[in-house]
Structures are given as C-alpha cells and as structure tokens.
Coordinates of C-alpha atoms and ligand atoms in Angstrom, one line a residue:
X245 CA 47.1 92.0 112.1
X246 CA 47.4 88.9 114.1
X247 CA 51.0 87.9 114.6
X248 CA 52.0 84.2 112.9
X249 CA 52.9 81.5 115.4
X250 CA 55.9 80.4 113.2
X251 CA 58.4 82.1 110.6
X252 CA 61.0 80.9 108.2
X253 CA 64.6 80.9 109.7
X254 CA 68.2 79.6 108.7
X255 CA 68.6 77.9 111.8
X256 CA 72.1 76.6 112.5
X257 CA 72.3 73.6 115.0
X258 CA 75.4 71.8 116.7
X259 CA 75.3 67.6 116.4
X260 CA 76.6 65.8 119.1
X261 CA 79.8 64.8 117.0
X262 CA 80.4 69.1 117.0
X263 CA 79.3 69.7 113.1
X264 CA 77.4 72.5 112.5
X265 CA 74.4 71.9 110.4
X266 CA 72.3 75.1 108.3
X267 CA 68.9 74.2 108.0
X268 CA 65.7 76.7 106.1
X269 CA 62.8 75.0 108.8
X270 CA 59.8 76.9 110.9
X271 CA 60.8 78.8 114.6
X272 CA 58.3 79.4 116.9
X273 CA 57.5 83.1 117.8
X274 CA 57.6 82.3 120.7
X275 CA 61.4 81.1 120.9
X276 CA 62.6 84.7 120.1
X277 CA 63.3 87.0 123.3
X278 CA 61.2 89.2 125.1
X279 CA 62.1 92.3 123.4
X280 CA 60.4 95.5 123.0
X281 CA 60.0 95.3 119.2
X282 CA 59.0 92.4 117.3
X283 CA 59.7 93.2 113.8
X284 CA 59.1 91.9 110.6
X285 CA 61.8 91.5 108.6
X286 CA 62.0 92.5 105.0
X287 CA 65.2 92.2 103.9
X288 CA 68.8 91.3 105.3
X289 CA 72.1 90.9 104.2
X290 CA 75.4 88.7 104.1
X291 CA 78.8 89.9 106.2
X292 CA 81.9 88.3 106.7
X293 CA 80.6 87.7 110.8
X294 CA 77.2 86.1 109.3
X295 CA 79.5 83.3 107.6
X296 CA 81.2 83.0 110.9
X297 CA 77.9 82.7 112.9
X298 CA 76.6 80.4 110.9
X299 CA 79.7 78.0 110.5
X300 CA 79.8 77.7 114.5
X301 CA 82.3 80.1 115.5
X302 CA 82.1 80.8 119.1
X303 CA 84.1 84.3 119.4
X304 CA 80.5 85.5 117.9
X305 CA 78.0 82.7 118.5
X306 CA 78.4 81.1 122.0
X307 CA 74.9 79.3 121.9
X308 CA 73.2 77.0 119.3
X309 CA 70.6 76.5 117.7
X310 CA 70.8 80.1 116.6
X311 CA 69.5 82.1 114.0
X312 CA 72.3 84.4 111.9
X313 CA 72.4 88.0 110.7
X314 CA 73.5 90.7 112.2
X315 CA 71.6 92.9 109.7
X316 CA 67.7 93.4 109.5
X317 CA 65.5 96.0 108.3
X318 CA 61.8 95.4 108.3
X319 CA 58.2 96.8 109.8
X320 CA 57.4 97.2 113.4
X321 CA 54.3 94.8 114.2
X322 CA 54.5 94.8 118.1
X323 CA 56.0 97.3 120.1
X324 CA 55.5 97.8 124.2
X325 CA 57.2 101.3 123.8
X326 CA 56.0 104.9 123.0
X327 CA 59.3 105.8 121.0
X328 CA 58.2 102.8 118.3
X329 CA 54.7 102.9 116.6
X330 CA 53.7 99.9 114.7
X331 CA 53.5 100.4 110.9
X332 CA 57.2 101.8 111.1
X333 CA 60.0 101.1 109.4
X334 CA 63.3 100.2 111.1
X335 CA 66.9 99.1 110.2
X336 CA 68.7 97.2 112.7
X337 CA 72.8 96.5 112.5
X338 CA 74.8 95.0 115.1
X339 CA 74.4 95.9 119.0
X340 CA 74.1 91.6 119.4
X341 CA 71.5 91.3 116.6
X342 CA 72.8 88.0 115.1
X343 CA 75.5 87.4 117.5
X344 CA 73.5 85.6 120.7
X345 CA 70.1 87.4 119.8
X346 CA 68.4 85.1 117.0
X347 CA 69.1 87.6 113.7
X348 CA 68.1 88.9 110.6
X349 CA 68.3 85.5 108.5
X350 CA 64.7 84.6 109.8
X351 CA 61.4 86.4 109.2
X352 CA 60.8 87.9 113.0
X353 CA 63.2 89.7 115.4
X354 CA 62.5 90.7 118.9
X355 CA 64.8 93.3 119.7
X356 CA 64.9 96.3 122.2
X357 CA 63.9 99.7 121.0
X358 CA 67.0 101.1 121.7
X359 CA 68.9 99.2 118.5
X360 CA 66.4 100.5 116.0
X361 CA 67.1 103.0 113.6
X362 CA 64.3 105.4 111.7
X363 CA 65.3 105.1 107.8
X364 CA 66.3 108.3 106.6
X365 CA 64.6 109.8 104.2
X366 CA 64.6 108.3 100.5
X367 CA 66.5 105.1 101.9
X368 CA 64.3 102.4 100.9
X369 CA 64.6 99.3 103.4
X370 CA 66.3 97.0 100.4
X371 CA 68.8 99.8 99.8
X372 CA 69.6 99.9 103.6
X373 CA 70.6 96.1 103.4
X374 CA 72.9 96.8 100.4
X375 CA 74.4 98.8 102.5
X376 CA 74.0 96.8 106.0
X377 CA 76.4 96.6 108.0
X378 CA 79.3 96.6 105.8
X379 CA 78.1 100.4 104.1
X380 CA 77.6 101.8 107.8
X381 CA 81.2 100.6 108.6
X382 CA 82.9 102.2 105.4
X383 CA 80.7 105.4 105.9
X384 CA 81.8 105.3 109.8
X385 CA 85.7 104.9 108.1
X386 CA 85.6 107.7 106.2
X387 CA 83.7 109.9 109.1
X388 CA 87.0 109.3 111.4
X389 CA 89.3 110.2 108.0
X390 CA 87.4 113.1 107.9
X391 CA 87.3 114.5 111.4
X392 CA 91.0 113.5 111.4
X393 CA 92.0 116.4 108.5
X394 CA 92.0 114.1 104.9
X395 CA 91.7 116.1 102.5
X396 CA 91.3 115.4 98.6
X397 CA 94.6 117.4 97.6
X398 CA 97.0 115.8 99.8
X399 CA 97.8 112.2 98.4
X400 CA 96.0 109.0 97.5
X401 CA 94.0 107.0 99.4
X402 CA 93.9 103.0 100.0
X403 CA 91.1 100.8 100.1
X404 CA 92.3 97.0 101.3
X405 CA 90.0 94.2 100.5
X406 CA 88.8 96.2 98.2
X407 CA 86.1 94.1 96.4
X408 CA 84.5 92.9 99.6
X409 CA 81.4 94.6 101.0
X410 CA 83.2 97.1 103.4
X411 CA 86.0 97.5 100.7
X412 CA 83.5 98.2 97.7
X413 CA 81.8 100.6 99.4
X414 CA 84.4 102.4 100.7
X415 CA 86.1 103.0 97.6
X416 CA 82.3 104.3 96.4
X417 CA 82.3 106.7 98.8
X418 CA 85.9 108.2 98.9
X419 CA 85.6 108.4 95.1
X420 CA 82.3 109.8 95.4
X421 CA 83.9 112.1 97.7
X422 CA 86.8 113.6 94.7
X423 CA 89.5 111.5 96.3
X424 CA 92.3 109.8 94.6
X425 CA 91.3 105.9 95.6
X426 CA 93.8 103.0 95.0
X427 CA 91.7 99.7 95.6
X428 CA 94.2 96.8 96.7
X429 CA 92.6 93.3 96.1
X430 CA 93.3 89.7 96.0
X431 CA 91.3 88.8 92.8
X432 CA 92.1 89.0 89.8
X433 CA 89.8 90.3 86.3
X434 CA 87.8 92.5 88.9
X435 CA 89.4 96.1 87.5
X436 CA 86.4 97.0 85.6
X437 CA 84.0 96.2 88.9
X438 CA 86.5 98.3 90.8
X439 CA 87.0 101.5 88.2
X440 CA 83.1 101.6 88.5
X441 CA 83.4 102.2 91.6
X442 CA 85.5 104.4 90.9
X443 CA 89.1 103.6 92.0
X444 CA 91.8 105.8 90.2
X445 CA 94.0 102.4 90.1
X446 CA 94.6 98.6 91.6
X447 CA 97.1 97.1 93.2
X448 CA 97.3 93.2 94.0
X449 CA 97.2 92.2 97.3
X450 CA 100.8 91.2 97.4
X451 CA 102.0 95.1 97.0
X452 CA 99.7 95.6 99.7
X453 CA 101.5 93.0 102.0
X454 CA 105.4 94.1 102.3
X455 CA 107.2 91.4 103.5
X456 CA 110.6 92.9 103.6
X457 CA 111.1 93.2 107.6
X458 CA 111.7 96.9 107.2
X459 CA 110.4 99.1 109.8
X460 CA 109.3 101.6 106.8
X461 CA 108.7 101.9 103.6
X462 CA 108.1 104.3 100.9
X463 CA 105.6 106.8 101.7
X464 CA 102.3 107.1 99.6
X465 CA 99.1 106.8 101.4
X466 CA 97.7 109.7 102.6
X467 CA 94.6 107.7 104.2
X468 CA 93.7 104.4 104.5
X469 CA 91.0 102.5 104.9
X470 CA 91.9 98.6 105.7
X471 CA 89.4 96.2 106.4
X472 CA 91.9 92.8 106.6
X473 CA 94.2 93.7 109.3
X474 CA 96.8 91.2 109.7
X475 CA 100.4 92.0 107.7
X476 CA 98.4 94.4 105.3
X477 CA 97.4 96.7 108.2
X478 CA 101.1 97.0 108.9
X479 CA 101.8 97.5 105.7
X480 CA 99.7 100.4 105.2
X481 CA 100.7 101.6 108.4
X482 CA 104.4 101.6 107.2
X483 CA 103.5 102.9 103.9
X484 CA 101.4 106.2 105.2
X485 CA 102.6 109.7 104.1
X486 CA 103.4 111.7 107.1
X487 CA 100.7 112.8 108.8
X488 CA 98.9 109.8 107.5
X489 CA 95.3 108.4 108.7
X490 CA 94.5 104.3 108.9
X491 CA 91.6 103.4 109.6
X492 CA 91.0 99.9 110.7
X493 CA 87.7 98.1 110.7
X494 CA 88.4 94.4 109.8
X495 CA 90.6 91.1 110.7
X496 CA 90.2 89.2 107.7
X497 CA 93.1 88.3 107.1
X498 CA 94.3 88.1 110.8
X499 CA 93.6 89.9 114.1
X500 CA 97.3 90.5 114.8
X501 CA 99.3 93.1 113.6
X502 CA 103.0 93.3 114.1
X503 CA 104.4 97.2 113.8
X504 CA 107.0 99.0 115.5
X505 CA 106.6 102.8 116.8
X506 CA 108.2 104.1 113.9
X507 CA 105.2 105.0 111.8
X508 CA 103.9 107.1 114.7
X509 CA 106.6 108.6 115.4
X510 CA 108.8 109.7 112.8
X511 CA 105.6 110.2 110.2
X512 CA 102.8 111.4 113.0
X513 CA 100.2 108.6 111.5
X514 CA 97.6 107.8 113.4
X515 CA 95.8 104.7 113.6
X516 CA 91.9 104.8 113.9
X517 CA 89.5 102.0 115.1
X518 CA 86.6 101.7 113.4
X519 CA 83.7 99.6 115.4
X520 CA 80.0 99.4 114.1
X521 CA 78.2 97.6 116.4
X522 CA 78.1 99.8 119.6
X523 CA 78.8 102.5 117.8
X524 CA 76.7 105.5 119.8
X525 CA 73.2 106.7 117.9
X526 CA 74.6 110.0 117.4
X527 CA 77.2 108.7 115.2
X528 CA 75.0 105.8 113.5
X529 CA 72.4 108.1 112.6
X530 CA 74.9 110.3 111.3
X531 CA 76.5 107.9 108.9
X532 CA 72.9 106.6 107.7
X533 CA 72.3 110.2 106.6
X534 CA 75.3 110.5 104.5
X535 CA 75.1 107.2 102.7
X536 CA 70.8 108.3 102.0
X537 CA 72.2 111.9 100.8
X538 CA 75.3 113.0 99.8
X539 CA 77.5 110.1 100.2
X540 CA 75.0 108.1 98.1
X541 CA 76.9 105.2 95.8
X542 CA 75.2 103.4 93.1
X543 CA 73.4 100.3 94.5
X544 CA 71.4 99.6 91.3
X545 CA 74.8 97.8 89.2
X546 CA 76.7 95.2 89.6
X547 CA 77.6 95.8 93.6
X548 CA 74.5 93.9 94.7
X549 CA 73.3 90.5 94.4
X550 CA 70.0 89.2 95.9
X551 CA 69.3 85.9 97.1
X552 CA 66.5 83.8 99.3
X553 CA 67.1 82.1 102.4
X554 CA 67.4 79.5 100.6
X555 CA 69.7 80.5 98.0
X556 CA 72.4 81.9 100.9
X557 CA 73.9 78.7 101.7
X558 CA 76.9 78.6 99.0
X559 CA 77.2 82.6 99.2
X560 CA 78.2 81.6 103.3
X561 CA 81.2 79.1 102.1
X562 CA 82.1 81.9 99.8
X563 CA 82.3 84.8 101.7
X564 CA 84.6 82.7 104.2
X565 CA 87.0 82.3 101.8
X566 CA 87.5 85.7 100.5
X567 CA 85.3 84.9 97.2
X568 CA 82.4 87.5 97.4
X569 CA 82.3 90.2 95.7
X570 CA 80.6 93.8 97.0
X571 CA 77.0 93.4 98.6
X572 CA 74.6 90.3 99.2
X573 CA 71.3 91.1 100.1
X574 CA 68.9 88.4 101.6
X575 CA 65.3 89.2 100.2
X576 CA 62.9 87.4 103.3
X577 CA 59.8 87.2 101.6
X578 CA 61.1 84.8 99.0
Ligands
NAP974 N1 84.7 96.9 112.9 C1 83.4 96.6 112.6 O1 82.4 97.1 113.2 C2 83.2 95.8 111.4 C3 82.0 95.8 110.6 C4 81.9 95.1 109.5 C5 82.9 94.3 109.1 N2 84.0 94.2 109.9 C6 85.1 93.3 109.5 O2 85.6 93.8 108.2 C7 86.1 92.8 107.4 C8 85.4 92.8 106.1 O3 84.0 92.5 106.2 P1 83.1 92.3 105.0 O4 81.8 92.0 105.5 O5 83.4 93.4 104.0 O6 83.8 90.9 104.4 P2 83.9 90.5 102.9 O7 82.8 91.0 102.0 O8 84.3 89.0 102.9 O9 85.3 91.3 102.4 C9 86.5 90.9 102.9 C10 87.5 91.1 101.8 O10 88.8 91.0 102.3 C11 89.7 90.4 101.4 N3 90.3 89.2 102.0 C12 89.6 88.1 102.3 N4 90.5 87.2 102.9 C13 91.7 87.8 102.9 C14 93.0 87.4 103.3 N5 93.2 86.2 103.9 N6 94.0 88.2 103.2 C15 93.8 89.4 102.7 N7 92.6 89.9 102.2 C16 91.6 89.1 102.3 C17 88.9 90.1 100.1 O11 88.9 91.2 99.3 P3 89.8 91.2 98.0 O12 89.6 89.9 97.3 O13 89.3 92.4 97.2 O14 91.3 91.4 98.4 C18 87.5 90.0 100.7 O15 86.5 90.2 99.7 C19 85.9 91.5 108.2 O16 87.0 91.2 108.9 C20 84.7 91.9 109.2 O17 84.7 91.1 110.3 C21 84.2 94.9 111.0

C-alpha cells in the first residue's frame, strides 16, 4: 500500500515570546527521520515525561516543533532491514522515541530496527499501550525485587504513587504475585480503585513522607517500589526492614533525595535503579513476557481510559499535576 504524504500529529511548537503551543494539524512524512522502520501507529499512551514533552521541558525535549510520546505500538509499512518484515507488529517504548525523535502522539514513526519489540504472544497492541511504558517500568521493578531475594513471606511491600500509571501497575503485579502490597497515595476516595488492584491496605502520602529529621525509623517495608523520589524515597529508604529492597524508578515528586548511610549500613538495604528506556533487549523482552503471561493484571476495568488525539489535551495538564489516575491510552485512528 502506498504510503500517505501526511498524518495526524500533536505537534507542540515554541512562539517567539517562549509559550508552548499543542496543536492536532497534518506533518509531512517526509519531516520524520530517516529511520529503518516507518511504522504505523495504532495506539499510544500518556506518561508523566509525555506531559513534560509536550509542555516544553527541555531536560527531555531540546528541539521544537516536536511531536510527543515516548510510547507507540503499530504495523510495520516500510522497513530497509531483513530483521523487520512489513505487515508486523511492533511496540516501541523509550530508547529517544518521543524525546528528540518525533513520537507516538502522531500517526507515523520512523525509528531504527533496533528499538522495536515483537509483541509477545496474546498481547494485543491496545493492551501493550495500557501497559506502555509505565507497565514495562513496574514489571522491570519487581524483576530487580526479585533477582534481589523478596520473597512473599518476609514483610509487606510499598507501592508510592500508587494510583499513577507505574504505581497502579505495580501494585497489580506484586499482588498478583501473593505479596502483601501497601499502596501509599496522595488522593483521597481512591481505596476501592486501589483494593482492586489488589493492595492489602493504603496509607496517605503524608505517612509516606517522615519529616521528623531522624536518620531512621520504624522498620516495615520489606520491598519497595517508589516511583516519586524526592522525601518519600528517603522515607522508604529509612523505613526498610533489614535486608530491605527499594526500588527507584521515578522523580515526581523531586529528583533529590537526602539520606544518610545509616539505612545501608545498619539494615543492609539496598537501593535499586530502575531505568526503562535503555534498558538492554534481553531484559525488555523479558518483562514484556511476564506482563503477556504470568504477571498479566486486569486491563479491561477501571485502570484504563481511552482517548483521541484530540481528547489528550486536558489529560496532559492533569497528569502534571499528580491528578491521573492508572493508564491513558491514546487510540490513533480516532
Ligand atoms: N525510570 C524510568 O525508566 C521511568 C519510566 C517511567 C516513568 N518514570 C518516572 O516515574 C514517575 C511516575 O511516572 P508515571 O508515568 O506513572 O506518572 P503518573 O501516572 O503521573 O504517576 C505519578 C504519581 O505520583 C504521585 N505524585 C504526583 N506528584 C507527586 C508529588 N508532588 N509528591 C508525591 N507524589 C506525587 C501521584 O500518585 P498518588 O496520587 O497516588 O500519590 C501520581 O499519580 C515519573 O517521575 C516518571 O518520570 C521513570
């Protein structure tokens, strides 16, 4: 089939007096790189970094007029490689999709081979978005729990931002997984969203954020996975049982995070870095396998929402401040 010389975008544009402007308008083909694949996208979906891409932040977006969305899963229609055939499905998260490479919040992406992953089996492209990026960074979380020794019969586990879409899957999986999971959120009236899930119990954000100066605190946490960072990282870090395993993933509540030794010392926790956008194939692959098979949450309920192009603009102001709630998937052929 012939390829189309233009295709619906967001396309986010700096005015001379430094606003940032979202626009739905026509890209030519021709504007997206020279990549190995061009792809047609199906569906897409709505992270925290989208929000920031498309509201001009330059740690992810250097150059505008850009096109957001680090997410993208879709239909080959060219390819200049052997590895790729045209006709096959891909799923595309992070590497710089989105970032400086226009992304996943238009209809076409031009992207190496080398970022495209094969869907695995019974993973339907719209449930790969639900996940996106946000399901394969809670599945890579609790891979690094795992290989680290957690086990279901030591202790509870925390989820921090636990309603967002890195925190609502998470606390799928772990639960999924037999373990005790205690979601910690911000908002309020979203218990029954959260036992769904399947969180044992809730805390509110502010028992998740000690403010008391002390070096430690009470031990509870057995694992940990914390997607805000900030005071609440060092919280959990200073609330770990001993032996304890953090996993960190997310900043948004702040990048810095003020701890002494003590935690690592006297308890043995260990903190664990979570990245998924060069995260090695190996490792990728593996954690799309496990949220196809065993790992598997519900996606059908009240975890996903589906929008347009369109329709995304409010869900962006949103998600900045804290206000989504689980998965946002961005259906391109509406
Ligand atoms: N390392 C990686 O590769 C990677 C991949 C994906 C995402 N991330 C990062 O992980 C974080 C979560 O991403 P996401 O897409 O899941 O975002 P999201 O859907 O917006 O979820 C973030 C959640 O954090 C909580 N939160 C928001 N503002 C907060 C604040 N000021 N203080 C404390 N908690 C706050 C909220 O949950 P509650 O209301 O329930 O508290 C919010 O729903 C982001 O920082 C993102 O950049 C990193």
């Amino acid at each position: 089939m012939p390829l189309p010389e233009n295709f619906k975008a967001m396309v986010v544009s700096e005015t001379s007096e430094k606003i940032f402007v979202r626009e739905i308008k026509q890209r030519a083909l021709s504007e997206l790189p020279g990549g190995e694949l061009i792809i047609e996208v199906q569906y897409s979906s709505l992270n925290y970094k989208d929000a920031l891409s498309a509201s001009g932040n330059k740690g992810v977006t250097r150059k505008y007029p850009h096109t957001p969305g680090i997410d993208a899963a879709g239909i080959v229609v060219h390819t200049t490689t052997k590895s790729v055939a045209v006709g096959e499905q891909v799923i595309v998260t992070g590497f710089d999709l989105g970032m400086n490479t226009a992304g996943g919040f238009g209809q076409y992406i031009s992207i190496p081979a080398a970022w495209a992953v094969k869907p695995p089996a019974g993973l339907s492209l719209r449930e790969s978005m639900a996940y996106g990026t946000a399901g394969l960074t809670a599945a890579l979380c609790v891979l690094r729990l795992l290989a680290g020794g957690l086990n279901k019969d030591q202790a509870e586990v925390l989820v921090t931002g636990a309603t967002g879409g890195v925190g609502s899957i998470a606390v799928g999986i772990l639960a999924k997984l037999g373990f005790d999971v205690i979601a910690a959120t911000g908002k309020t009236g979203q218990e029954e969203f959260l036992k769904r899930l399947g969180a044992k119990g809730i805390i509110s954000r502010d028992e998740a954020n000690d403010t008391s100066g002390r070096p430690l605190q009470k031990a509870r946490w057995a694992g940990v996975v914390d997607t805000v960072g900030g005071n609440i990282l060092a919280t959990a870090l200073k609330t770990a049982k001993y032996g304890g395993l953090v996993a960190a993933c997310g900043n948004a509540m702040s990048a810095d995070l003020n701890v002494n030794v003590f935690p690592f010392i006297l308890r043995g926790v260990s903190l664990l870095g979570v990245d998924s956008v060069e995260v090695p194939m190996r490792a990728r692959n593996m954690a799309w396998q496990k949220l196809a098979s065993d790992w598997r949450i519900d996606l059908d309920g009240d975890l996903v929402t589906e929008c347009s192009l369109a329709e995304l603009e409010p869900k962006i102001a949103q998600i900045l401040k804290g206000e989504i709630r689980g998965r946002v998937v961005v259906d391109l052929n509406k």
